[in-house]
Short mmCIF file of C-alpha atoms in Angstrom, two decimals:
data_model
loop_
_atom_site.label_atom_id
_atom_site.label_comp_id
_atom_site.label_asym_id
_atom_site.label_seq_id
_atom_site.Cartn_x
_atom_site.Cartn_y
_atom_site.Cartn_z
CA MET A 1 34.67 -21.63 -4.55
CA SER A 2 35.05 -21.48 -0.79
CA ARG A 3 35.03 -18.03 0.74
CA ALA A 4 36.59 -19.23 3.98
CA ARG A 5 39.71 -17.32 4.83
CA VAL A 6 42.04 -16.43 7.65
CA PHE A 7 42.08 -12.70 8.34
CA LYS A 8 45.59 -11.34 8.51
CA LYS A 9 46.35 -8.81 11.19
CA SER A 10 46.83 -6.11 8.55
CA GLU A 11 43.30 -6.71 7.25
CA VAL A 12 41.66 -5.94 10.58
CA ARG A 13 41.39 -2.18 10.17
CA TYR A 14 40.67 -1.02 13.68
CA ASP A 15 40.66 2.74 14.22
CA ALA A 16 41.93 3.11 17.78
CA SER A 17 41.44 6.89 17.60
CA LEU A 18 37.70 6.34 18.16
CA GLN A 19 38.48 5.64 21.80
CA ALA A 20 39.65 9.24 22.09
CA LEU A 21 36.18 10.68 21.41
CA SER A 22 35.64 13.39 24.01
CA PHE A 23 32.82 12.88 26.48
CA GLU A 24 30.97 15.83 24.91
CA GLU A 25 31.06 14.00 21.57
CA ARG A 26 29.58 10.84 23.05
CA THR A 27 25.96 11.27 22.07
CA VAL A 28 23.94 8.93 19.87
CA THR A 29 23.01 11.87 17.64
CA GLY A 30 26.60 13.09 17.47
CA VAL A 31 28.16 9.79 16.39
CA LEU A 32 25.46 9.29 13.74
CA ALA A 33 25.99 12.82 12.36
CA ARG A 34 29.74 12.24 12.29
CA THR A 35 29.39 9.09 10.18
CA VAL A 36 26.70 10.55 7.88
CA ALA A 37 29.03 13.47 7.10
CA ARG A 38 31.91 11.09 6.37
CA LEU A 39 30.15 8.21 4.59
CA PRO A 40 26.73 9.44 3.40
CA ASN A 41 26.34 6.97 0.54
CA LYS A 42 27.64 3.86 2.25
CA THR A 43 25.16 1.08 3.05
CA PHE A 44 24.37 1.18 6.74
CA VAL A 45 21.65 -1.44 7.27
CA THR A 46 20.08 -4.29 5.34
CA PHE A 47 16.83 -5.86 6.53
CA GLU A 48 14.59 -8.28 4.66
CA GLY A 49 15.67 -7.11 1.23
CA VAL A 50 15.73 -3.38 2.01
CA SER A 51 19.05 -1.51 2.24
CA LEU A 52 19.56 2.02 3.49
CA THR A 53 22.61 4.24 3.19
CA TYR A 54 23.66 6.33 6.16
CA ARG A 55 22.16 9.40 4.53
CA GLU A 56 18.84 7.68 3.81
CA PHE A 57 18.65 6.34 7.33
CA ASP A 58 19.44 9.74 8.85
CA LEU A 59 16.68 11.45 6.86
CA ALA A 60 14.17 8.80 7.90
CA CYS A 61 15.14 9.33 11.55
CA ASN A 62 14.67 13.08 11.12
CA ARG A 63 11.13 12.47 9.87
CA PHE A 64 10.39 10.19 12.80
CA ALA A 65 11.82 12.77 15.21
CA HIS A 66 9.41 15.44 13.94
CA PHE A 67 6.57 12.91 14.08
CA ALA A 68 7.39 11.99 17.69
CA ALA A 69 7.78 15.61 18.72
CA GLY A 70 4.32 16.36 17.32
CA LEU A 71 2.92 13.62 19.54
CA GLY A 72 4.55 15.07 22.64
CA VAL A 73 7.19 12.38 23.14
CA GLN A 74 9.74 14.93 24.38
CA SER A 75 7.81 15.44 27.60
CA GLY A 76 7.30 11.71 28.13
CA LYS A 77 8.88 8.39 27.22
CA LEU A 78 8.49 6.24 24.13
CA SER A 79 8.48 2.49 24.66
CA ILE A 80 9.38 0.43 21.59
CA MET A 81 7.88 -3.06 21.74
CA LEU A 82 8.79 -4.42 18.33
CA PRO A 83 10.70 -7.31 16.81
CA ASN A 84 13.83 -6.42 14.87
CA CYS A 85 12.74 -4.08 12.08
CA LEU A 86 13.58 -0.70 10.56
CA GLU A 87 10.80 1.02 12.52
CA PHE A 88 12.59 0.07 15.73
CA LEU A 89 15.70 1.90 14.53
CA TYR A 90 13.73 4.96 13.42
CA GLY A 91 12.04 5.15 16.82
CA TRP A 92 15.30 4.75 18.74
CA PHE A 93 17.37 7.28 16.78
CA GLY A 94 14.37 9.57 16.28
CA CYS A 95 13.98 9.82 20.05
CA ALA A 96 17.68 10.58 20.41
CA LYS A 97 17.39 13.47 17.96
CA ILE A 98 14.77 15.25 20.10
CA GLY A 99 16.37 14.38 23.44
CA ALA A 100 13.61 11.95 24.43
CA ILE A 101 14.00 8.73 26.41
CA TYR A 102 13.25 5.45 24.68
CA VAL A 103 12.27 2.29 26.57
CA PRO A 104 12.90 -0.96 24.65
CA ILE A 105 10.67 -3.84 25.75
CA ASN A 106 10.58 -7.49 24.73
CA ASN A 107 7.96 -7.80 22.00
CA ASP A 108 6.89 -11.19 23.40
CA TYR A 109 5.80 -9.69 26.72
CA ARG A 110 2.20 -9.57 27.84
CA GLY A 111 0.22 -9.54 31.08
CA ASP A 112 1.94 -8.77 34.39
CA ILE A 113 5.49 -8.38 33.06
CA LEU A 114 4.34 -5.99 30.32
CA ARG A 115 2.32 -3.95 32.81
CA HIS A 116 5.25 -3.94 35.25
CA GLN A 117 7.78 -2.55 32.78
CA LEU A 118 5.50 0.04 31.16
CA ALA A 119 4.35 1.28 34.57
CA LYS A 120 7.81 1.19 36.18
CA ALA A 121 9.27 3.29 33.36
CA GLU A 122 6.27 5.66 33.40
CA VAL A 123 5.81 5.20 29.66
CA THR A 124 3.57 7.76 27.93
CA HIS A 125 3.89 6.59 24.31
CA LEU A 126 4.09 3.03 23.00
CA MET A 127 5.07 1.85 19.52
CA THR A 128 4.13 -1.75 18.79
CA LEU A 129 2.76 -4.14 16.18
CA ALA A 130 -0.96 -4.08 15.38
CA ASP A 131 -1.09 -7.75 16.35
CA HIS A 132 0.13 -6.80 19.85
CA LEU A 133 -2.75 -4.38 20.51
CA PRO A 134 -4.85 -7.04 22.32
CA ARG A 135 -1.99 -7.37 24.82
CA VAL A 136 -2.00 -3.62 25.37
CA LEU A 137 -5.75 -3.66 25.91
CA GLU A 138 -5.31 -6.36 28.57
CA VAL A 139 -3.05 -4.14 30.72
CA ILE A 140 -4.34 -0.65 29.92
CA ASP A 141 -6.13 -0.27 33.27
CA GLY A 142 -2.79 -0.37 35.06
CA LEU A 143 -1.17 2.30 32.86
CA PRO A 144 -2.66 5.73 33.68
CA ARG A 145 0.28 7.59 32.10
CA LEU A 146 -0.04 5.93 28.69
CA SER A 147 -1.57 8.45 26.28
CA THR A 148 -0.60 7.33 22.77
CA VAL A 149 -0.09 4.09 20.86
CA ILE A 150 1.82 4.13 17.56
CA VAL A 151 0.80 1.14 15.45
CA VAL A 152 3.10 -0.75 13.07
CA GLY A 153 1.37 -2.88 10.42
CA ALA A 154 -2.29 -3.69 9.76
CA GLY A 155 -3.03 -6.66 11.98
CA ASP A 156 -5.84 -9.21 11.91
CA THR A 157 -9.50 -8.90 12.89
CA VAL A 158 -8.76 -9.37 16.59
CA ALA A 159 -6.15 -6.62 16.41
CA LEU A 160 -8.60 -4.30 14.67
CA ARG A 161 -11.18 -4.78 17.44
CA ALA A 162 -8.50 -4.10 20.07
CA ARG A 163 -7.49 -0.95 18.21
CA GLU A 164 -11.08 0.30 18.19
CA ALA A 165 -11.34 -0.36 21.93
CA LEU A 166 -8.07 1.44 22.65
CA ALA A 167 -9.05 4.38 20.45
CA GLY A 168 -11.90 5.07 22.85
CA ARG A 169 -9.43 5.54 25.71
CA LEU A 170 -6.29 7.09 24.22
CA ARG A 171 -4.76 8.32 20.96
CA VAL A 172 -3.96 5.67 18.33
CA VAL A 173 -1.91 6.62 15.24
CA ASP A 174 -0.16 4.77 12.41
CA VAL A 175 3.62 4.76 12.22
CA ALA A 176 3.39 5.28 8.45
CA ASP A 177 2.29 8.86 9.17
CA PHE A 178 5.88 9.77 9.99
CA GLU A 179 6.78 9.54 6.29
CA GLN A 180 4.90 12.81 5.68
CA GLN A 181 7.10 14.77 8.06
CA PRO A 182 10.01 17.00 6.97
CA ASP A 183 13.45 15.41 6.85
CA THR A 184 15.29 18.45 8.20
CA PRO A 185 17.30 17.91 11.42
CA PRO A 186 15.39 18.80 14.61
CA GLN A 187 16.74 21.86 16.37
CA THR A 188 17.37 20.11 19.68
CA GLN A 189 20.64 20.30 21.53
CA VAL A 190 21.55 16.91 23.00
CA ARG A 191 24.26 16.64 25.66
CA HIS A 192 26.33 13.63 26.62
CA SER A 193 24.90 13.76 30.15
CA ASP A 194 21.26 13.67 28.98
CA HIS A 195 19.19 10.60 29.74
CA HIS A 196 18.75 8.42 26.66
CA CYS A 197 17.30 5.04 27.61
CA ILE A 198 15.63 2.91 30.26
CA ALA A 199 16.74 -0.63 29.44
CA PHE A 200 15.32 -3.42 31.56
CA THR A 201 17.60 -6.13 32.92
CA SER A 202 17.12 -9.70 31.80
CA GLY A 203 15.41 -10.78 34.99
CA THR A 204 17.33 -14.03 35.44
CA THR A 205 17.10 -13.84 39.24
CA GLY A 206 13.81 -11.97 39.73
CA PRO A 207 11.73 -9.00 38.51
CA SER A 208 13.54 -6.92 35.92
CA LYS A 209 14.85 -3.46 36.80
CA GLY A 210 15.05 -0.42 34.52
CA VAL A 211 18.63 0.70 33.87
CA LEU A 212 18.66 4.48 33.37
CA SER A 213 21.43 5.34 30.90
CA THR A 214 22.83 8.58 29.51
CA HIS A 215 24.03 9.14 25.95
CA CYS A 216 27.61 9.00 27.21
CA HIS A 217 27.07 5.66 28.92
CA VAL A 218 25.54 4.09 25.81
CA VAL A 219 28.22 5.37 23.43
CA SER A 220 31.01 4.42 25.85
CA PHE A 221 29.47 0.95 26.12
CA SER A 222 29.65 0.64 22.32
CA LEU A 223 33.23 1.89 22.24
CA ASP A 224 34.18 -0.93 24.61
CA TRP A 225 32.98 -3.53 22.11
CA ILE A 226 34.60 -1.75 19.18
CA LYS A 227 37.88 -2.11 21.04
CA LEU A 228 37.28 -5.76 21.93
CA ASN A 229 36.41 -6.77 18.36
CA HIS A 230 38.77 -4.35 16.60
CA PHE A 231 35.77 -3.15 14.61
CA GLY A 232 36.44 -1.02 11.57
CA GLU A 233 34.44 0.61 8.80
CA HIS A 234 35.13 -2.33 6.46
CA ASP A 235 33.35 -4.79 8.73
CA VAL A 236 29.88 -6.21 8.13
CA THR A 237 28.02 -7.36 11.25
CA TYR A 238 25.39 -10.08 11.13
CA CYS A 239 22.86 -9.36 13.90
CA PRO A 240 20.03 -11.79 14.72
CA MET A 241 19.93 -10.68 18.37
CA PRO A 242 16.98 -8.58 19.62
CA LEU A 243 17.23 -4.81 19.42
CA PHE A 244 15.25 -4.48 22.64
CA HIS A 245 18.40 -5.62 24.45
CA ALA A 246 21.79 -3.89 24.62
CA LEU A 247 23.39 -6.86 22.86
CA GLY A 248 21.65 -6.16 19.57
CA SER A 249 21.38 -2.38 19.86
CA TRP A 250 24.41 -0.94 21.66
CA LEU A 251 26.88 -3.77 20.92
CA GLY A 252 25.51 -4.29 17.41
CA VAL A 253 23.85 -1.33 15.70
CA LEU A 254 25.44 1.57 17.57
CA ALA A 255 28.95 0.10 17.37
CA VAL A 256 28.46 -0.15 13.60
CA VAL A 257 27.28 3.48 13.41
CA ILE A 258 30.30 4.75 15.35
CA CYS A 259 32.71 2.92 13.02
CA GLY A 260 30.88 3.58 9.78
CA ALA A 261 30.54 -0.14 9.15
CA SER A 262 27.48 -2.05 7.82
CA ILE A 263 24.97 -4.31 9.54
CA ALA A 264 22.72 -7.11 8.29
CA LEU A 265 19.76 -7.18 10.65
CA HIS A 266 17.64 -10.33 11.00
CA ARG A 267 14.30 -10.70 12.74
CA ARG A 268 15.42 -13.52 15.08
CA PHE A 269 18.12 -16.06 15.88
CA SER A 270 18.04 -19.50 14.25
CA ALA A 271 20.65 -22.14 15.07
CA THR A 272 19.99 -23.95 11.79
CA SER A 273 20.43 -20.91 9.53
CA PHE A 274 23.00 -18.89 11.53
CA TRP A 275 26.06 -19.66 9.38
CA ASP A 276 24.07 -19.63 6.13
CA ASP A 277 22.98 -16.09 6.99
CA VAL A 278 26.59 -15.13 7.73
CA ARG A 279 27.54 -16.47 4.28
CA THR A 280 24.70 -14.66 2.52
CA HIS A 281 25.75 -11.28 3.92
CA GLU A 282 29.48 -12.01 3.72
CA ALA A 283 29.66 -10.86 7.31
CA SER A 284 33.01 -10.48 9.05
CA VAL A 285 31.43 -10.21 12.51
CA ALA A 286 28.83 -12.66 13.84
CA LEU A 287 26.82 -11.36 16.79
CA GLY A 288 25.57 -13.83 19.40
CA ILE A 289 25.61 -14.65 23.10
CA PHE A 290 27.29 -17.19 25.40
CA SER A 291 24.41 -19.69 25.34
CA ILE A 292 24.35 -19.80 21.53
CA VAL A 293 27.85 -21.30 21.33
CA PRO A 294 26.78 -24.79 22.54
CA LEU A 295 23.62 -24.60 20.43
CA LEU A 296 25.68 -24.03 17.29
CA LEU A 297 28.11 -26.78 18.25
CA LYS A 298 25.19 -29.18 18.66
CA GLN A 299 24.16 -28.64 15.03
CA PRO A 300 25.12 -31.49 12.66
CA GLU A 301 28.58 -30.96 11.19
CA ARG A 302 28.64 -29.79 7.57
CA ASP A 303 31.31 -29.79 4.90
CA ASP A 304 30.97 -26.02 4.63
CA ASP A 305 31.31 -25.22 8.34
CA LEU A 306 34.44 -23.21 7.50
CA ASP A 307 33.01 -21.72 4.32
CA HIS A 308 32.20 -18.18 5.45
CA THR A 309 33.88 -14.81 5.90
CA ALA A 310 33.40 -14.20 9.63
CA ARG A 311 36.55 -13.43 11.59
CA VAL A 312 34.97 -13.04 15.04
CA TYR A 313 31.99 -14.27 17.01
CA TYR A 314 30.97 -12.20 19.99
CA ILE A 315 30.33 -12.72 22.75
CA GLY A 316 31.17 -16.06 24.38
CA GLN A 317 33.59 -17.91 26.58
CA GLN A 318 36.61 -19.13 24.65
CA ASN A 319 35.89 -22.54 23.18
CA ALA A 320 38.63 -24.31 21.21
CA ALA A 321 36.21 -26.75 19.55
CA PHE A 322 33.99 -23.90 18.34
CA GLU A 323 36.88 -21.81 17.05
CA LYS A 324 38.39 -24.77 15.21
CA ARG A 325 35.14 -26.00 13.66
CA PHE A 326 33.90 -22.59 12.49
CA GLY A 327 37.22 -20.82 12.01
CA VAL A 328 36.35 -17.73 14.07
CA LYS A 329 37.82 -16.01 17.09
CA ILE A 330 35.45 -15.84 20.07
CA VAL A 331 35.57 -12.41 21.67
CA ASN A 332 35.71 -13.02 25.38
CA ALA A 333 34.51 -10.52 27.99
CA PHE A 334 32.41 -9.95 31.09
CA GLY A 335 30.04 -7.03 31.47
CA ALA A 336 26.48 -5.88 32.11
CA THR A 337 23.90 -3.42 30.78
CA GLU A 338 24.63 -1.26 33.81
CA THR A 339 28.34 -0.97 32.99
CA GLY A 340 29.99 -2.07 29.77
CA ALA A 341 32.94 -4.42 29.34
CA VAL A 342 34.33 -4.85 32.86
CA THR A 343 36.88 -7.52 31.93
CA TYR A 344 38.06 -8.55 28.49
CA THR A 345 40.77 -10.39 26.60
CA PRO A 346 42.82 -8.05 24.36
CA TYR A 347 42.25 -8.84 20.69
CA ASP A 348 45.78 -10.08 20.05
CA GLU A 349 46.04 -12.15 23.24
CA VAL A 350 44.82 -15.59 24.26
CA ALA A 351 43.29 -15.92 27.71
CA PRO A 352 43.94 -18.92 29.93
CA ALA A 353 41.25 -21.59 29.64
CA GLY A 354 38.07 -20.56 31.41
CA SER A 355 39.05 -16.92 31.89
CA CYS A 356 36.75 -13.99 31.06
CA GLY A 357 39.72 -11.63 30.68
CA ARG A 358 41.54 -9.01 32.71
CA PRO A 359 39.95 -5.88 34.23
CA HIS A 360 39.30 -2.98 31.86
CA THR A 361 41.62 -0.73 33.88
CA GLU A 362 41.48 2.23 31.49
CA LYS A 363 37.82 2.67 32.40
CA TYR A 364 37.17 0.96 35.73
CA ASP A 365 38.47 0.04 39.12
CA VAL A 366 37.56 -3.64 39.57
CA LYS A 367 37.74 -5.85 42.68
CA ILE A 368 36.61 -9.24 43.89
CA VAL A 369 35.25 -8.96 47.42
CA ASP A 370 33.63 -10.94 50.23
CA GLU A 371 30.19 -10.27 51.73
CA PHE A 372 31.59 -7.28 53.65
CA ASP A 373 33.22 -5.73 50.56
CA ARG A 374 36.72 -6.71 51.64
CA GLU A 375 38.97 -7.69 48.73
CA VAL A 376 39.68 -11.44 48.68
CA GLY A 377 42.99 -13.08 47.86
CA VAL A 378 44.24 -14.74 44.69
CA GLY A 379 42.21 -17.87 43.96
CA ASP A 380 39.42 -17.01 46.41
CA VAL A 381 35.86 -16.65 45.16
CA GLY A 382 33.96 -13.41 45.74
CA GLU A 383 31.67 -10.90 44.04
CA ILE A 384 32.91 -8.64 41.24
CA ILE A 385 32.41 -4.97 42.07
CA VAL A 386 33.10 -2.04 39.76
CA ARG A 387 33.73 1.71 40.00
CA SER A 388 33.95 3.94 36.96
CA LYS A 389 36.92 6.26 36.46
CA ALA A 390 34.97 8.71 34.28
CA PRO A 391 31.58 10.40 34.72
CA PHE A 392 28.45 9.24 32.88
CA THR A 393 30.03 5.99 31.65
CA MET A 394 27.87 3.73 33.83
CA MET A 395 24.16 3.72 34.50
CA GLU A 396 22.62 6.55 36.52
CA GLY A 397 20.66 4.05 38.60
CA TYR A 398 17.59 1.84 38.43
CA TYR A 399 14.70 4.02 37.31
CA ASN A 400 11.95 4.49 39.86
CA ASP A 401 13.69 2.03 42.19
CA PRO A 402 15.84 3.96 44.70
CA GLN A 403 16.26 1.06 47.12
CA ALA A 404 17.64 -1.25 44.42
CA THR A 405 20.00 1.55 43.34
CA VAL A 406 21.30 2.09 46.87
CA ASP A 407 21.71 -1.66 47.44
CA THR A 408 23.58 -2.16 44.19
CA PHE A 409 25.92 0.82 44.72
CA ARG A 410 26.76 -0.16 48.29
CA ASN A 411 29.90 1.62 49.52
CA GLN A 412 29.94 3.55 46.21
CA TRP A 413 30.85 0.47 44.18
CA PHE A 414 28.52 -1.22 41.69
CA HIS A 415 27.88 -4.80 42.81
CA THR A 416 27.45 -7.02 39.77
CA GLY A 417 25.89 -9.98 41.56
CA ASP A 418 28.43 -12.24 39.85
CA ASN A 419 31.02 -14.37 41.63
CA ALA A 420 34.52 -14.83 40.24
CA ARG A 421 38.11 -15.51 41.20
CA ARG A 422 41.43 -14.22 39.86
CA ASP A 423 44.81 -15.81 39.34
CA GLY A 424 48.26 -14.45 40.10
CA ASP A 425 48.56 -12.89 36.64
CA GLY A 426 45.37 -10.86 36.99
CA TRP A 427 43.09 -13.01 34.83
CA TYR A 428 39.50 -13.25 36.07
CA TYR A 429 37.37 -16.42 36.00
CA PHE A 430 33.59 -16.23 36.18
CA VAL A 431 32.22 -18.71 38.73
CA ASP A 432 28.49 -18.13 38.98
CA ARG A 433 25.68 -15.70 39.52
CA LYS A 434 25.80 -14.99 43.25
CA LYS A 435 22.18 -16.12 43.62
CA ASP A 436 22.92 -19.32 41.66
CA ALA A 437 25.71 -20.50 43.98
CA ILE A 438 25.26 -23.97 45.49
CA ARG A 439 26.71 -25.01 48.87
CA VAL A 440 26.92 -28.72 49.66
CA ARG A 441 28.22 -29.91 53.04
CA GLY A 442 30.56 -26.96 53.44
CA GLU A 443 31.75 -26.93 49.82
CA ASN A 444 30.87 -24.15 47.35
CA ILE A 445 29.91 -25.43 43.90
CA SER A 446 29.57 -23.47 40.67
CA SER A 447 26.38 -24.33 38.82
CA PHE A 448 28.18 -23.09 35.70
CA GLU A 449 30.89 -25.74 36.11
CA ILE A 450 28.36 -28.52 36.74
CA GLU A 451 26.46 -27.48 33.62
CA SER A 452 29.68 -27.45 31.58
CA VAL A 453 30.27 -31.11 32.46
CA VAL A 454 26.72 -32.31 31.80
CA ALA A 455 26.53 -30.38 28.50
CA ARG A 456 29.30 -32.61 27.12
CA HIS A 457 26.94 -35.60 27.04
CA PRO A 458 25.98 -36.10 23.37
CA ALA A 459 22.27 -36.45 24.18
CA VAL A 460 22.07 -33.18 26.14
CA LEU A 461 21.00 -30.06 24.30
CA GLU A 462 20.70 -27.75 27.32
CA VAL A 463 21.15 -28.08 31.07
CA ALA A 464 20.59 -25.95 34.16
CA ALA A 465 21.77 -26.79 37.68
CA ILE A 466 20.10 -25.25 40.72
CA ALA A 467 20.23 -25.61 44.50
CA VAL A 468 17.36 -27.29 46.31
CA PRO A 469 17.06 -27.68 50.11
CA SER A 470 18.81 -30.73 51.54
CA PRO A 471 17.44 -32.62 54.56
CA LEU A 472 21.07 -32.81 55.69
CA GLY A 473 21.35 -29.02 55.71
CA GLU A 474 22.51 -26.50 53.07
CA ASP A 475 21.83 -27.58 49.46
CA ASP A 476 21.38 -30.49 47.09
CA VAL A 477 21.89 -30.27 43.34
CA LYS A 478 19.04 -30.62 40.88
CA LEU A 479 19.50 -30.77 37.10
CA PHE A 480 16.98 -29.65 34.51
CA VAL A 481 17.86 -31.19 31.14
CA VAL A 482 16.56 -30.69 27.60
CA LYS A 483 17.47 -33.62 25.38
CA ARG A 484 18.43 -33.30 21.75
CA PRO A 485 15.41 -34.05 19.54
CA ASP A 486 17.01 -37.14 17.99
CA ALA A 487 18.63 -38.47 21.17
CA GLN A 488 17.66 -40.74 24.04
CA VAL A 489 19.21 -40.95 27.48
CA SER A 490 17.79 -42.31 30.72
CA HIS A 491 18.18 -40.87 34.18
CA ALA A 492 20.45 -43.76 35.08
CA GLU A 493 22.69 -43.22 32.04
CA LEU A 494 23.02 -39.50 32.65
CA TYR A 495 23.71 -40.03 36.34
CA ALA A 496 26.41 -42.57 35.46
CA PHE A 497 27.97 -39.97 33.15
CA CYS A 498 27.97 -37.50 36.04
CA GLU A 499 29.62 -40.06 38.32
CA GLN A 500 32.35 -40.57 35.76
CA HIS A 501 33.10 -36.89 35.13
CA MET A 502 32.52 -34.93 38.36
CA PRO A 503 33.37 -35.05 42.07
CA ALA A 504 31.00 -36.96 44.32
CA PHE A 505 29.75 -33.84 46.14
CA TRP A 506 28.65 -32.36 42.79
CA LEU A 507 26.36 -35.29 41.98
CA PRO A 508 22.67 -34.44 41.53
CA THR A 509 19.97 -35.80 43.78
CA ALA A 510 17.36 -35.11 41.11
CA ILE A 511 17.33 -34.91 37.34
CA GLU A 512 14.26 -33.64 35.55
CA PHE A 513 13.89 -33.85 31.77
CA ILE A 514 11.91 -30.90 30.42
CA ALA A 515 10.76 -29.90 26.94
CA ALA A 516 12.33 -26.41 26.93
CA MET A 517 14.13 -23.96 29.18
CA PRO A 518 12.49 -20.68 30.26
CA TYR A 519 14.56 -18.03 28.53
CA THR A 520 15.06 -14.28 28.71
CA PRO A 521 15.10 -12.37 25.38
CA THR A 522 18.89 -12.79 25.22
CA GLN A 523 18.82 -16.56 25.61
CA LYS A 524 19.68 -16.58 29.32
CA ILE A 525 17.96 -19.25 31.39
CA MET A 526 15.61 -17.83 34.02
CA LYS A 527 16.63 -20.05 36.91
CA TYR A 528 14.22 -18.42 39.32
CA ARG A 529 11.42 -19.89 37.20
CA LEU A 530 12.99 -23.33 37.54
CA ARG A 531 13.29 -22.86 41.29
CA GLN A 532 9.59 -22.10 41.56
CA ASN A 533 8.87 -25.65 40.36
CA ALA A 534 11.92 -27.46 41.71
CA GLU A 535 10.32 -29.70 44.33
CA GLY A 536 10.78 -33.40 43.69
CA GLY A 537 12.03 -34.36 40.27
CA ASP A 538 11.77 -37.65 38.46
CA LEU A 539 15.15 -39.11 39.48
CA GLN A 540 14.47 -41.05 42.69
CA THR A 541 16.70 -44.12 42.23
CA PHE A 542 19.94 -42.32 43.02
CA GLU A 543 18.74 -39.99 45.76
CA ARG A 544 20.01 -42.08 48.66
CA ALA A 545 23.25 -43.06 46.88
CA ALA A 546 24.10 -39.48 46.07
CA ARG A 547 23.72 -38.39 49.69
CA VAL A 548 25.64 -41.34 51.08
CA ARG A 549 28.58 -40.44 48.86
CA ARG A 550 28.84 -37.10 50.61
#
């Protein structure tokens, strides 16, 4: 029997009173304690066949908190470099219980980027897989503050040798030791204004920066997404997104904790198994990101595409084809790790095509401005800037990076680095990352809009458009394209498609087919990496024609 269904408005049991949580109540420890007291025996998390109730999870976090305190984490910072797993959650909430700062880091990192983030955040303790110890050994010389490594798992022979080498230079302990600790609550008073996390930005335009966040900021961030999705305690969230990013942790796990809902945690995202996993867990909420929407649409259609229980997918730009095929509502918003949901579409409303919602006026002042921070008119493109109406609900700044903090908070407004425009009814429309904007012969072009056109070609799996220098001045357009595995398309065919579907001044002067895009942990394309290797390209035939057309 099909489990597909349409959720009636009365079945979406959103508790709007959660938005009234006082600022003093907005601590990670406080919202967990509140739900444990109310729903101790309810299943909180399921991961790889293991399920924990809220009470069981809370006790485990207490044990980890005592374990971490014994290692001196309170006077330092604990970096968690793990894939999605229960130990990640214990480390995160355990740190919160003793008022320590946790620093989530992509578990795929190694070399310079790993050294950069651990050093920038002044990490003293690191929890990671045994198999990652060789990576730690590679960068240890650049990390004088690192004193302790907490090891998860056994690892192979190479990992064992790395562990022995590290043990000669710092303290190495097993995470399993935390199980021997008492499960009584730590006697630490945590305030909403206390620092909780240093979360690094995705690094789509350059080196990542550490976002310093308070408990209040993190909880307020989660409350935004509860409001957007109309989360309630009867929801089940399917989460294949990484916990080392706010998408999986603050929008996923913490939002579930605040509501008293349940979460099915998976190790990683898979386009082929996404909806099967939703079915298995009978999830009502499917967690993803903008770039996953086209990847799921590119999957072969199945008779059971509608056979699941999800009511919403978040987050993504509204897509009628996606919503019709999979029978879910896409939750549409614009925000950042530094802020929260800056614009959004109210749950019971439908935004105009292409819109990312209206400003979240209960929480922010929002403007679109020119390069001198002057507000632009209706229909004009400018940068989105934001100012919070309440204390501690945005980041404190970029950790150990005062110049970046000052630059970003120019004139006391947070500058998002994103360009947008607004219509006469107050709806906002994302245009592009400011650094991704393309200017051709006096015309501004959105790389996002170019990519949206090219992505419609049936042979295209992924596409990225960037600016390259033009001998005529300003920019030319270059496309990087990943073809679908079973598809063929030539440069000439794809260029002809572009000619048919876009204005002449948008046309690319180069198209390069590549095997895969360089991605951040949250499936965002790192265009600065593409720019580093953007010279030339293997489309030469149309170079002259494209320029003549301009």
